């Protein structure tokens, strides 16, 4: 076993700095495409759409895909319960063991899977992730979900859709459509993980050797 | 982590914690409707068992199957191994079969080391002679952490035939790496002569050690020691080094009792102690599968090129 | 005889001032600043050290019985390449060398191979079984003229049997070479008992198992006033006991192997059985004590315990692998590394510990036996080795003449190089390479002549140059 890659790098977002410092500075050559206020509004809008399209969200279970899908799922859950007056269950679904690219990297450490006590059978599961790119993460999540139970329906919410799908997958709820080139890297920073909220668009070369490979093979 | 898991000494603190954390996640799989993950589809794990150990073999087999690996059981009985085929020839056969990992149990200390020199796949030591049994130590540490919430600073007393015990060796090394304080307690005949150089304390008095113990681990007394003058009689051994009700009461309230199994009830451990709520012996079996899943995943789940 | 004359120019005898040596008629004919000699071929030996031909008290040549691992021919070829002109062949063959017939067969195989003198060691007990004495006298009286007896590989652990053997061989000036290993203390033992064995889970071989037997046998030898030789001393404690026995004036001699002078038990961490040997590799402190004892003469000599084993017996788990290491081809180089380059012994000391003293212990004194271990001086038999101490190279088992490859020094860089070995004036090694033996092709009359030589230590009649 070797240096481990953090889970969820799939979307090309930043990973926590090993020193524990958040990456607050936008690297040169990168630009902020969403600020914290815009992220807040996007999530509020998604929450409203979920309520509309699920008849009041009474059977909704939000499952975030680690790492940054999980705080997003919890933020959405908070908004849903605020709007509807009943708690919306949220949890996490790690997809590492279902990835189709495990053999391309040294073994990865696992994220946490936590299914709310209500379970997922006959529920409307909304998968939550930060960035939608190739669609392979979502494919893995659907497989993982199938091994956990049988939801009535599965929907997908993402903060950013950057295009370049490699599988027939489309999101139900999108915070922002962000057309990108494959050489670009999209980073989502969240306060729970990174100390601040932002979506950053940079060049692949901006961080050689690390998550820069986000563009490849998703 | 290394390509192989042969000694607990191969594991850094980070490696060991990663295995424990991974096992924590994988333990959930046992509670799901579908107790299987697709992760090692297409990978081949060979269980190469030169010693009878149904428990350990089944544990590795269940772990590999829950990860969807193909499992080939290659037991010494009734095979070419029993007919005197050398370990090296067997290794070349496994190589030809494309084994991605070989789980080896062998009566000769160091056999996994030798095997690792002859095969390309990962070698997992499932117990070699009187040397080591690293996955047992990992599952023991995992059990301690689940029961007591931590390993750092934990006081672990290992009692019995340390001299011949691969479980004791691996536990001393791993627990030390994880920050626990280990004390070995045994009759002097069953401690290695150079035990003073081990990273732990040792002593002869069980009653004195128990009140300062968070975990007491009782080692099995092998039948072949009983007539080799290591101690006068089984009765005397049991009286001086067995864990009975009276000794159980010397332990702090929170302390747990472990045994790597199989037990000699009435020799190193009294039956009601083994069955008491403080005993973790049943959990140890379940935890063994989670730990072995974690080890197989971390050794085989990644890129081959890096191995 | 002019064909077999050699003029060695500018060699340094036992490390002393450079001089020329003229070898003729199997003897050192002349020494000093010599001009061209009539018909003699010339070897430029500038920078080379000349030592009397080395004598090994302890080899296993495996013939008869395990010709897959070694034969007398391949083993003596290895010996010649290592600078030895006489080797003792231990008795643990199959069948064991416990009768006049077997020892004569081994002796004759040595004569036929022609690389060096082979001195069979007779078994102490029949079949090395440790229960009754072998026919020690018959072996002594045979053409092989056995004087050294040993059950090596096993210890003569029965105290009464050991006492009787020591007593009995006094009748023909024999010596009992003991493999000191208390069997009960070493039941299943795999390596030196200590910190490393405890860590590796390999059954320990305590030093006391060797020392207890040595102490007992020294007392027995004193009691019956006989000659005891202790094989492969490996511990600091053994050295102390031998030092004490010698201080009493008892007739005790001892040998140490090259590997025990250089290697330690930590090598077992590899679990590679190439490091598995009996007695086992010990600790740094033991190595230091052995070196000091060899330097001060407490240990009389170096003996290789050359123990070739087939690949099948070594490419295994440690526990099932055979004990033993090859050593003939590396012995002098290892001694240079361990003793000379460390300043513990000079080349005169090396000549003493690897030729003079072992020849004396093996009774190679010319009394019906070939003469070895004589100082390099006119009139001595021309048994000598030319050695380049300035060379350095990595040990490559594939290049060894031994049929086996189990050298623990493989891939190690060692100093020195044996350039030439002369046996009774004839080169068996030249330029570091074996001179083709005519062994199998020799005529019956040639072999008969060589047999006589090998008994008397003198050349017998004209012989073609090899
Ligand atoms: Zn021996």
PDB file of C-alpha atoms and ligand atoms in Angstrom, chain C residues 58 60 152-153 179 231-232 278-279 305, ligand 1:
ATOM      1  CA  UNK C  58      37.550 -29.966   7.958  1.00  0.00           C
ATOM      2  CA  UNK C  60      32.787 -32.430   3.464  1.00  0.00           C
ATOM      3  CA  UNK C 152      31.390 -34.511  12.624  1.00  0.00           C
ATOM      4  CA  UNK C 153      27.871 -33.517  11.826  1.00  0.00           C
ATOM      5  CA  UNK C 179      31.734 -31.611  16.883  1.00  0.00           C
ATOM      6  CA  UNK C 231      35.902 -28.448  15.469  1.00  0.00           C
ATOM      7  CA  UNK C 232      34.459 -25.087  14.449  1.00  0.00           C
ATOM      8  CA  UNK C 278      26.066 -25.855  12.230  1.00  0.00           C
ATOM      9  CA  UNK C 279      27.226 -24.470  14.590  1.00  0.00           C
ATOM     10  CA  UNK C 305      33.892 -26.848   7.264  1.00  0.00           C
TER      11      UNK C 305
HETATM   12 ZN1  LIG D   1      30.680 -30.109  12.482  1.00  0.00          ZN
END
